[in-house]
Short mmCIF file of C-alpha atoms in Angstrom, two decimals:
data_model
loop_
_atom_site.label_atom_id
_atom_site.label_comp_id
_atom_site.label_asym_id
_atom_site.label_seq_id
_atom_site.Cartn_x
_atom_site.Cartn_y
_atom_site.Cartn_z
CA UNK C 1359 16.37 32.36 -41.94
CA UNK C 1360 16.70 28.90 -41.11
CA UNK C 1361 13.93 26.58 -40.55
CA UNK C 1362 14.09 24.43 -37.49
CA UNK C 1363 10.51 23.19 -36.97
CA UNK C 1364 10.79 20.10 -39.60
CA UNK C 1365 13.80 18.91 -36.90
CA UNK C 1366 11.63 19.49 -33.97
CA UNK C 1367 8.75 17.92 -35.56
CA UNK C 1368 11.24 14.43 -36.54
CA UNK C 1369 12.51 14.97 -32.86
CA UNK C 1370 9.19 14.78 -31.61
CA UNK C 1371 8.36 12.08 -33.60
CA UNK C 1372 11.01 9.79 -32.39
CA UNK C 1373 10.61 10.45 -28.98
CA UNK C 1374 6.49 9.60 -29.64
CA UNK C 1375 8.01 6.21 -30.89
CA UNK C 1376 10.09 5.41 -28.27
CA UNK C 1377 7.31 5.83 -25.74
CA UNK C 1378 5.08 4.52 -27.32
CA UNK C 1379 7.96 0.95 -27.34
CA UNK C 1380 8.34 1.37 -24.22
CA UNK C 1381 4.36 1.37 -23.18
CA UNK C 1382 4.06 -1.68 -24.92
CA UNK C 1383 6.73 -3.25 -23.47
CA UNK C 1384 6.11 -2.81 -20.06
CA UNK C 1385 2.39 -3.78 -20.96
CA UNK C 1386 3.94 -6.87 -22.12
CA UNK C 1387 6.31 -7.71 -19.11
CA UNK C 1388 3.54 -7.42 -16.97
CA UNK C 1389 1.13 -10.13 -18.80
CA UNK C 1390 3.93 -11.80 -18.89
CA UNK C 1391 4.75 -11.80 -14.76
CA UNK C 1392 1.26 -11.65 -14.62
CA UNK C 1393 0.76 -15.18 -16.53
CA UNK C 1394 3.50 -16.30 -14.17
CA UNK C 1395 2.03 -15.85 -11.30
CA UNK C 1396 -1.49 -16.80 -12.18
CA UNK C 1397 -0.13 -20.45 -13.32
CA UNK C 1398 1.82 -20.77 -10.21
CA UNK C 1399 5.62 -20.71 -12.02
CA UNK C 1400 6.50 -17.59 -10.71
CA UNK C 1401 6.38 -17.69 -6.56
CA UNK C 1402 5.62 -14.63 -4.17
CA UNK C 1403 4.04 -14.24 -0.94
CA UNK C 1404 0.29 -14.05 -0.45
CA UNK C 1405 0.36 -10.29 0.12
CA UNK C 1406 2.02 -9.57 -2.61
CA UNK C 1407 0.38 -11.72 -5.25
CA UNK C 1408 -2.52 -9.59 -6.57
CA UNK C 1409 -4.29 -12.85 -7.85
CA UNK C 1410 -4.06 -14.53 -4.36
CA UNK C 1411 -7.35 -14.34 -2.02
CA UNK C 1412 -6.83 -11.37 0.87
CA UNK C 1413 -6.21 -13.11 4.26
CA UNK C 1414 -7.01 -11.19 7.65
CA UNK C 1415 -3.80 -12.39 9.12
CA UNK C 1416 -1.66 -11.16 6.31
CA UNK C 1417 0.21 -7.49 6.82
CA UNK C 1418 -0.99 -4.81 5.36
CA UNK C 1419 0.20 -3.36 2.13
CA UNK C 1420 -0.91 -1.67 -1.06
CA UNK C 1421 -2.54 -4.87 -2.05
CA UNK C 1422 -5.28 -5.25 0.93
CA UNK C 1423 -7.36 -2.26 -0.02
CA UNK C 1424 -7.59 -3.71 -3.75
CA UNK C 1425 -8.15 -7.09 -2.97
CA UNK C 1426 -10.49 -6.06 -0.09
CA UNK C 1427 -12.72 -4.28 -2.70
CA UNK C 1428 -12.48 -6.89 -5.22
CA UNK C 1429 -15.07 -9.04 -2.44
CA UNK C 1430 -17.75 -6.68 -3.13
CA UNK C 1431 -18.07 -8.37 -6.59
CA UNK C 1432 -17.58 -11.83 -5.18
CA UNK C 1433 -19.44 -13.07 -2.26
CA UNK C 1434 -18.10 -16.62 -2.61
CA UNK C 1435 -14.69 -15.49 -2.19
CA UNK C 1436 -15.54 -12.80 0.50
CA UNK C 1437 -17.65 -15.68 2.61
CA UNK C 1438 -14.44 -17.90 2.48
CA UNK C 1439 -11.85 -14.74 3.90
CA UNK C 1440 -14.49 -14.78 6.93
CA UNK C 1441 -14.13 -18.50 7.26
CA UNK C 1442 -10.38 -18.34 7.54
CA UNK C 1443 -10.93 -15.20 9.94
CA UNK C 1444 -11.49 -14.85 13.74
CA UNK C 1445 -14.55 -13.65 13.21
CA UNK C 1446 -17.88 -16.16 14.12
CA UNK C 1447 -20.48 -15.77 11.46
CA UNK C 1448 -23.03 -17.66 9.69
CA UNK C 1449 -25.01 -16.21 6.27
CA UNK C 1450 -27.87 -14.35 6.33
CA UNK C 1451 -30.21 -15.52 3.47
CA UNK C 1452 -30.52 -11.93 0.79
CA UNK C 1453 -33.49 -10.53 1.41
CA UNK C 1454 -35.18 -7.80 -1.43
CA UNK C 1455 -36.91 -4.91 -0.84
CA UNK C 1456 -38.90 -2.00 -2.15
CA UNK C 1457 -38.17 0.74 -0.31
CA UNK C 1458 -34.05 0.38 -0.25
CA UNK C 1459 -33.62 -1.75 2.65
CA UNK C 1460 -32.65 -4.86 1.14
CA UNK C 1461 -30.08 -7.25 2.48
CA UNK C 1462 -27.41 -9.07 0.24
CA UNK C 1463 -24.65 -10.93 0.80
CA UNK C 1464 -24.44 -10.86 4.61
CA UNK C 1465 -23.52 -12.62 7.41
CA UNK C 1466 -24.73 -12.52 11.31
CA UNK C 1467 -21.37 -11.96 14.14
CA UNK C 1468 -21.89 -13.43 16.86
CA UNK C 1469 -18.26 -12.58 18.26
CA UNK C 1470 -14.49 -12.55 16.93
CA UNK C 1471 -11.43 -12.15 19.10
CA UNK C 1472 -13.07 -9.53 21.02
CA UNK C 1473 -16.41 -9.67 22.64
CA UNK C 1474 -19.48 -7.45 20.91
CA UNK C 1475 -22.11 -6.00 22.96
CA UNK C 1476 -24.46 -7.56 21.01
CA UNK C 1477 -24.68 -9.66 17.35
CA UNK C 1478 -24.75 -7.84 14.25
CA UNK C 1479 -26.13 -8.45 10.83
CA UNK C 1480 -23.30 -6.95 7.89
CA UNK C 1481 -22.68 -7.39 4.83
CA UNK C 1482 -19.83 -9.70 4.39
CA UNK C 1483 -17.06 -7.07 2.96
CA UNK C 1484 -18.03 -4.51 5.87
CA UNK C 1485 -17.24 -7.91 8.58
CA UNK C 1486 -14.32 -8.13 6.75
CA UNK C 1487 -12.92 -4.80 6.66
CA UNK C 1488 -14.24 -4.80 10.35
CA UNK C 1489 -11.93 -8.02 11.09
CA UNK C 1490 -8.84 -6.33 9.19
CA UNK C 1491 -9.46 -3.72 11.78
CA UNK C 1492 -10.06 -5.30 14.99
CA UNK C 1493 -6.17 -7.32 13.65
CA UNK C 1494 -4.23 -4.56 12.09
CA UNK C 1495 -5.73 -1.25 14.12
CA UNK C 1496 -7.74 -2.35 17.11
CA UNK C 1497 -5.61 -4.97 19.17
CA UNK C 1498 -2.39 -2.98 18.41
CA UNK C 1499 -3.68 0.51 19.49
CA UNK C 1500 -4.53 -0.62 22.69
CA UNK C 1501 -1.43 -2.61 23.37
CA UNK C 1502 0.66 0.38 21.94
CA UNK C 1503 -1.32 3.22 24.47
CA UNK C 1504 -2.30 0.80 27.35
CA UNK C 1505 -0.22 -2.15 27.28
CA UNK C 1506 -3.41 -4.16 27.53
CA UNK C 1507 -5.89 -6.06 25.28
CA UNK C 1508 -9.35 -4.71 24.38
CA UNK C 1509 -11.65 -7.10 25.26
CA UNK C 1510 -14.84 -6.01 23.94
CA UNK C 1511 -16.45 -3.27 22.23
CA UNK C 1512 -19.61 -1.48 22.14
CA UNK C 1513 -21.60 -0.41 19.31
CA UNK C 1514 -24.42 1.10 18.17
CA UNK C 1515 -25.57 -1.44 15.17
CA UNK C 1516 -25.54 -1.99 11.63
CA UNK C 1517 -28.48 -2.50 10.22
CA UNK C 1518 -31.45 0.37 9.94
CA UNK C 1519 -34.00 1.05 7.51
CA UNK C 1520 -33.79 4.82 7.57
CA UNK C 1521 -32.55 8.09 5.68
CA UNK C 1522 -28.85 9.54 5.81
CA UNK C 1523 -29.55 11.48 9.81
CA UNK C 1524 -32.71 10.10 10.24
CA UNK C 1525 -34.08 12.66 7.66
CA UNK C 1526 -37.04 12.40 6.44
CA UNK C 1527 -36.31 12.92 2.65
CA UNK C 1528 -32.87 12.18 1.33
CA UNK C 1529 -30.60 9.28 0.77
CA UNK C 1530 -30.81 5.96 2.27
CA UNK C 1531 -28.00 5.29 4.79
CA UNK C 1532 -25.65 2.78 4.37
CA UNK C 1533 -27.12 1.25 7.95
CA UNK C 1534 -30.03 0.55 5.00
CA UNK C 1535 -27.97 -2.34 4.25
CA UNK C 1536 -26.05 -3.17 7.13
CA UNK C 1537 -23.42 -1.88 4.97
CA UNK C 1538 -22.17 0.57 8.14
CA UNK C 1539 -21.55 -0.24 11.90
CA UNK C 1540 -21.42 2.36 14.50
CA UNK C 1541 -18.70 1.81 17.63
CA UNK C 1542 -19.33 3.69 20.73
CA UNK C 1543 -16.62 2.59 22.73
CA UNK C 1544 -14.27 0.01 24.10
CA UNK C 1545 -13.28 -1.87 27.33
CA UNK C 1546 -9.73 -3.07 28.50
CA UNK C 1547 -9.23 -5.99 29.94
CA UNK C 1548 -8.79 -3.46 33.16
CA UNK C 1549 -12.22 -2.91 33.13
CA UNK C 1550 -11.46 0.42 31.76
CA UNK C 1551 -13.64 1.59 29.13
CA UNK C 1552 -13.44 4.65 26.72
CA UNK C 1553 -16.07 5.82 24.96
CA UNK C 1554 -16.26 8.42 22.42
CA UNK C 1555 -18.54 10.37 23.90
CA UNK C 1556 -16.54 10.70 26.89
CA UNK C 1557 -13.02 10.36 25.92
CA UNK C 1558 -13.00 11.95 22.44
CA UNK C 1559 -12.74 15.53 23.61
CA UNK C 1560 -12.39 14.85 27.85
CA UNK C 1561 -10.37 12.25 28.30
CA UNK C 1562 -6.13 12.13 29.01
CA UNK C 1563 -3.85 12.21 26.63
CA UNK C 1564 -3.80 8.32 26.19
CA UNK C 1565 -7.35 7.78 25.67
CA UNK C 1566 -7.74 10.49 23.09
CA UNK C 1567 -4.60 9.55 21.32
CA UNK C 1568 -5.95 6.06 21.27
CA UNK C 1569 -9.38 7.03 19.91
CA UNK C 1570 -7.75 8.96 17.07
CA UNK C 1571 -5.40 6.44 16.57
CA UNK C 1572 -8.60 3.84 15.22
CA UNK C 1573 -10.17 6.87 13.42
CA UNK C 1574 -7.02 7.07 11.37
CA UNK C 1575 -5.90 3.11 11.21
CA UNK C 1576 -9.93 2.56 10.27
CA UNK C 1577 -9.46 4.69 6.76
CA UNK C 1578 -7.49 2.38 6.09
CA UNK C 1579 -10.28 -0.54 5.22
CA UNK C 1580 -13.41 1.20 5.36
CA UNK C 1581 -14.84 3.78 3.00
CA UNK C 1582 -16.11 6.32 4.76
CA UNK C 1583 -14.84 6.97 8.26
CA UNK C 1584 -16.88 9.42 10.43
CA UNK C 1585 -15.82 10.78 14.01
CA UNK C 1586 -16.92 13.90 16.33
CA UNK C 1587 -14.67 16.10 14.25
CA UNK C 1588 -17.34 15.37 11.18
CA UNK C 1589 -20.38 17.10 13.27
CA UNK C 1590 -22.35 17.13 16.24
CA UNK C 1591 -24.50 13.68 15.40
CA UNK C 1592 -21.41 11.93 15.80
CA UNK C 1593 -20.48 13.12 18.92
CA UNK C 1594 -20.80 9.71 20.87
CA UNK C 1595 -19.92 6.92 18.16
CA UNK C 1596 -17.71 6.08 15.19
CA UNK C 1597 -19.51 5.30 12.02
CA UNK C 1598 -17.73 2.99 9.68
CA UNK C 1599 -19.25 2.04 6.49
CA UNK C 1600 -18.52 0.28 2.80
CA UNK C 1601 -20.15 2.56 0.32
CA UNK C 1602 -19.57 4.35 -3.09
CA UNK C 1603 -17.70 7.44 -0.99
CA UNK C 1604 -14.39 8.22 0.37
CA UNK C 1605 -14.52 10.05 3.58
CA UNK C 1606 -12.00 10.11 6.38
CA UNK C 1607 -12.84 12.47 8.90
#
């Protein structure tokens, strides 16, 4: 009887090879394209350029959510894609702490495009992802369901030194860090205003479809996305934040 396995084993062989080229040589294309780009000989647009710094008024690709979490690492950077942002802030100095309620790398809002119920204290990536947001979800949600601008929101805060629930034992929240805002609801330039409590579950057709539509758009930038259809403590807000998870719910 015949003996086929040397072939198959030579077959296998030469196909290892030829991935193996082929690896390496689209390892070295992209260093190549790569060097390119990084000494400016090779042109693209900003939101496609993977080296360039993420801008709020750019659209929003595959690129955004990488470069967005890229300014985690790099306050500098993250402090200068506020200043070229709608958004009004000035730093907060960092602040250590003891008990897990430190702040770092934050800034205080004061007000972007849309009027806040009150300030906020955030950490610089969460006031970004909130300004990619308010651009690229908020504004065209409500022109899209209302044909009108939101003119302000309301929220709940950002910054808390407390447990995951308000538990006693447990984790610290991200609200431990202003690291996490919580939105309550939203005005029209009507004078209309949806809430979640209100409008999640009882309102028309438009304001529910509206309030889903910035659950989903908001997964988009944030980390972990919490609404009423995560559990009963979240039956009147939205709760946005920039940790180590990935929730959408």
């Amino acid at each position: 009887m015949h003996d086929d396995r040397p072939q198959q084993q030579r077959r296998s062989t030469i196909v290892r090879v030829i991935l193996v080229r082929l690896a390496l040589t689209l390892v070295l294309g992209l260093a190549v394209v790569s060097g390119l780009i990084r000494g400016g000989v090779l042109e693209v647009p900003n939101r496609l350029n993977p080296f360039a710094p993420l801008r709020i008024a750019d659209n929003v690709d595959w690129l955004t959510r990488w470069k967005l979490s890229r300014l985690e690492r790099d306050g500098e950077q993250c402090l200068a894609v506020l200043d070229g942002s709608p958004v009004s802030h000035k730093p907060v100095p960092d602040r250590a702490s003891q008990d897990g309620c430190g702040l770092s790398n934050a800034v205080e809002v004061s007000r972007s495009s849309i009027g806040l119920s009150a300030s906020f204290t955030a950490t610089c990536p969460l006031t970004v992802a909130w300004a990619l947001f308010e651009q690229h979800v908020l504004l065209p949600a409500a022109r899209e369901h209302f044909g009108q601008e939101v003119v302000r929101v309301t929220h709940f805060g950002t910054y808390a030194c407390r447990n995951i629930n308000h538990r006693v034992d447990g984790r610290r929240s991200q609200h431990a860090t202003a690291n996490a805002i919580d939105l309550a609801g939203f005005v029209l330039a009507s004078g209309q205003q949806i809430t979640v409590k209100s409008d999640w579950a009882g309102g028309d057709e438009r304001q529910k479809a509206f309030l889903r539509a910035l659950r989903d758009g908001a997964c988009r930038f944030f980390d972990v996305v919490l609404s009423p259809d995560y559990n009963e403590a979240h039956h009147d807000h939205f709760h946005f934040d920039m940790g180590s998870y990935r929730t959408c719910r």
